[in-house]
Amino acid sequence: MKKKHLVLTLLLTLFAPLFVHAEPVVSDNFILRDAAGNTTAQLTTSGDGTPAFFIYDSHGVVRVSIGLYPDGAPGVVLNDSKGLAGAIMRLVDNNGEPVVVLKENGQDRYV
């Protein structure tokens, strides 16, 4: 009996997505929280409407930001434990010119 139950569960798990039509979840702000209720990630839109994804550390500080600048260029920012940018990588224009900026204590070190 246990084998039949296991096989049935496995088949339903594998094939259920083929038969279930789910409506998309739509929002302008998604927040992911851990079991303790702390925010660990956020997918949102900024004031200018561009998308942004933030990853938080265990102290609630944004450590990684991924998003688009208002001109549509993509960018990634790595922050230190204080939330200050430590490294920025982005494309500057429609030609895809890359820029990498390394920072220390909020000051540009290498561009």
mmCIF file of C-alpha atoms in Angstrom:
data_model
loop_
_atom_site.group_PDB
_atom_site.id
_atom_site.type_symbol
_atom_site.label_atom_id
_atom_site.label_comp_id
_atom_site.label_asym_id
_atom_site.label_seq_id
_atom_site.Cartn_x
_atom_site.Cartn_y
_atom_site.Cartn_z
ATOM 1 C CA MET A 1 0.000 0.000 0.000
ATOM 2 C CA LYS A 2 2.808 2.412 0.832
ATOM 3 C CA LYS A 3 4.444 1.873 -2.557
ATOM 4 C CA LYS A 4 1.204 2.698 -4.391
ATOM 5 C CA HIS A 5 0.789 5.866 -2.331
ATOM 6 C CA LEU A 6 4.391 6.904 -3.032
ATOM 7 C CA VAL A 7 4.039 6.267 -6.773
ATOM 8 C CA LEU A 8 0.746 8.181 -6.936
ATOM 9 C CA THR A 9 2.234 11.120 -5.029
ATOM 10 C CA LEU A 10 5.266 11.156 -7.303
ATOM 11 C CA LEU A 11 3.126 11.073 -10.461
ATOM 12 C CA LEU A 12 0.877 13.865 -9.213
ATOM 13 C CA THR A 13 3.899 15.975 -8.291
ATOM 14 C CA LEU A 14 5.466 15.492 -11.711
ATOM 15 C CA PHE A 15 2.388 15.944 -13.860
ATOM 16 C CA ALA A 16 0.140 18.291 -11.881
ATOM 17 C CA PRO A 17 1.698 21.415 -13.436
ATOM 18 C CA LEU A 18 0.491 20.176 -16.827
ATOM 19 C CA PHE A 19 -3.131 20.182 -15.688
ATOM 20 C CA VAL A 20 -3.287 23.112 -13.286
ATOM 21 C CA HIS A 21 -3.809 26.600 -14.652
ATOM 22 C CA ALA A 22 -2.703 29.174 -12.137
ATOM 23 C CA GLU A 23 -3.280 32.889 -12.440
ATOM 24 C CA PRO A 24 -0.109 34.983 -12.206
ATOM 25 C CA VAL A 25 0.593 36.818 -8.988
ATOM 26 C CA VAL A 26 0.858 40.524 -9.744
ATOM 27 C CA SER A 27 2.205 43.238 -7.485
ATOM 28 C CA ASP A 28 4.502 46.241 -7.561
ATOM 29 C CA ASN A 29 6.379 45.028 -4.471
ATOM 30 C CA PHE A 30 7.277 41.481 -3.416
ATOM 31 C CA ILE A 31 9.016 40.928 -0.079
ATOM 32 C CA LEU A 32 10.598 37.610 0.890
ATOM 33 C CA ARG A 33 10.844 36.954 4.632
ATOM 34 C CA ASP A 34 12.546 34.242 6.631
ATOM 35 C CA ALA A 35 10.854 32.148 9.330
ATOM 36 C CA ALA A 36 11.472 34.914 11.903
ATOM 37 C CA GLY A 37 9.772 37.525 9.715
ATOM 38 C CA ASN A 38 12.956 39.315 8.665
ATOM 39 C CA THR A 39 13.118 40.651 5.119
ATOM 40 C CA THR A 40 15.682 38.702 3.102
ATOM 41 C CA ALA A 41 14.902 39.924 -0.426
ATOM 42 C CA GLN A 42 12.675 42.375 -2.257
ATOM 43 C CA LEU A 43 11.552 42.703 -5.861
ATOM 44 C CA THR A 44 10.019 46.092 -6.497
ATOM 45 C CA THR A 45 9.860 49.078 -8.805
ATOM 46 C CA SER A 46 11.532 52.396 -8.083
ATOM 47 C CA GLY A 47 9.896 55.802 -8.266
ATOM 48 C CA ASP A 48 10.725 56.064 -11.972
ATOM 49 C CA GLY A 49 9.161 52.657 -12.675
ATOM 50 C CA THR A 50 12.366 50.686 -13.230
ATOM 51 C CA PRO A 51 12.599 47.220 -11.664
ATOM 52 C CA ALA A 52 14.979 46.489 -8.784
ATOM 53 C CA PHE A 53 15.920 43.393 -6.788
ATOM 54 C CA PHE A 54 17.486 43.718 -3.334
ATOM 55 C CA ILE A 55 19.082 41.023 -1.163
ATOM 56 C CA TYR A 56 19.398 41.736 2.567
ATOM 57 C CA ASP A 57 21.827 40.311 5.110
ATOM 58 C CA SER A 58 20.805 38.991 8.526
ATOM 59 C CA HIS A 59 21.009 42.529 9.959
ATOM 60 C CA GLY A 60 18.513 43.963 7.457
ATOM 61 C CA VAL A 61 21.157 45.744 5.368
ATOM 62 C CA VAL A 62 20.877 45.647 1.581
ATOM 63 C CA ARG A 63 24.020 43.849 0.387
ATOM 64 C CA VAL A 64 23.158 43.245 -3.288
ATOM 65 C CA SER A 65 21.104 45.417 -5.633
ATOM 66 C CA ILE A 66 20.268 44.462 -9.202
ATOM 67 C CA GLY A 67 18.218 46.709 -11.401
ATOM 68 C CA LEU A 68 17.864 49.094 -14.283
ATOM 69 C CA TYR A 69 18.848 52.735 -14.295
ATOM 70 C CA PRO A 70 16.288 55.244 -15.655
ATOM 71 C CA ASP A 71 18.026 55.118 -19.064
ATOM 72 C CA GLY A 72 17.384 51.355 -19.174
ATOM 73 C CA ALA A 73 20.998 50.349 -18.535
ATOM 74 C CA PRO A 74 21.425 47.368 -16.182
ATOM 75 C CA GLY A 75 23.462 47.584 -13.013
ATOM 76 C CA VAL A 76 24.651 45.521 -10.059
ATOM 77 C CA VAL A 77 25.765 47.025 -6.744
ATOM 78 C CA LEU A 78 27.537 45.111 -3.973
ATOM 79 C CA ASN A 79 27.289 46.847 -0.596
ATOM 80 C CA ASP A 80 29.423 46.511 2.511
ATOM 81 C CA SER A 81 28.021 45.664 5.946
ATOM 82 C CA LYS A 82 27.097 49.341 6.459
ATOM 83 C CA GLY A 83 25.072 49.401 3.249
ATOM 84 C CA LEU A 84 27.627 51.537 1.398
ATOM 85 C CA ALA A 85 28.420 50.618 -2.196
ATOM 86 C CA GLY A 86 31.655 48.623 -2.438
ATOM 87 C CA ALA A 87 31.461 47.672 -6.090
ATOM 88 C CA ILE A 88 29.287 48.902 -8.930
ATOM 89 C CA MET A 89 29.046 47.285 -12.334
ATOM 90 C CA ARG A 90 26.809 48.744 -14.996
ATOM 91 C CA LEU A 91 26.435 49.369 -18.684
ATOM 92 C CA VAL A 92 26.471 53.063 -19.487
ATOM 93 C CA ASP A 93 24.516 53.419 -22.689
ATOM 94 C CA ASN A 94 22.705 51.575 -25.446
ATOM 95 C CA ASN A 95 26.059 50.516 -26.892
ATOM 96 C CA GLY A 96 26.698 48.510 -23.745
ATOM 97 C CA GLU A 97 29.849 50.305 -22.619
ATOM 98 C CA PRO A 98 30.768 48.683 -19.295
ATOM 99 C CA VAL A 99 31.808 50.565 -16.172
ATOM 100 C CA VAL A 100 33.126 49.008 -12.981
ATOM 101 C CA VAL A 101 33.673 51.175 -9.900
ATOM 102 C CA LEU A 102 35.322 49.834 -6.752
ATOM 103 C CA LYS A 103 34.759 51.868 -3.603
ATOM 104 C CA GLU A 104 36.108 52.046 -0.079
ATOM 105 C CA ASN A 105 34.136 53.815 2.668
ATOM 106 C CA GLY A 106 31.907 55.381 0.044
ATOM 107 C CA GLN A 107 34.831 56.815 -1.922
ATOM 108 C CA ASP A 108 35.780 55.758 -5.457
ATOM 109 C CA ARG A 109 39.025 53.732 -5.408
ATOM 110 C CA TYR A 110 39.152 52.348 -8.936
ATOM 111 C CA VAL A 111 37.074 53.262 -11.954
#
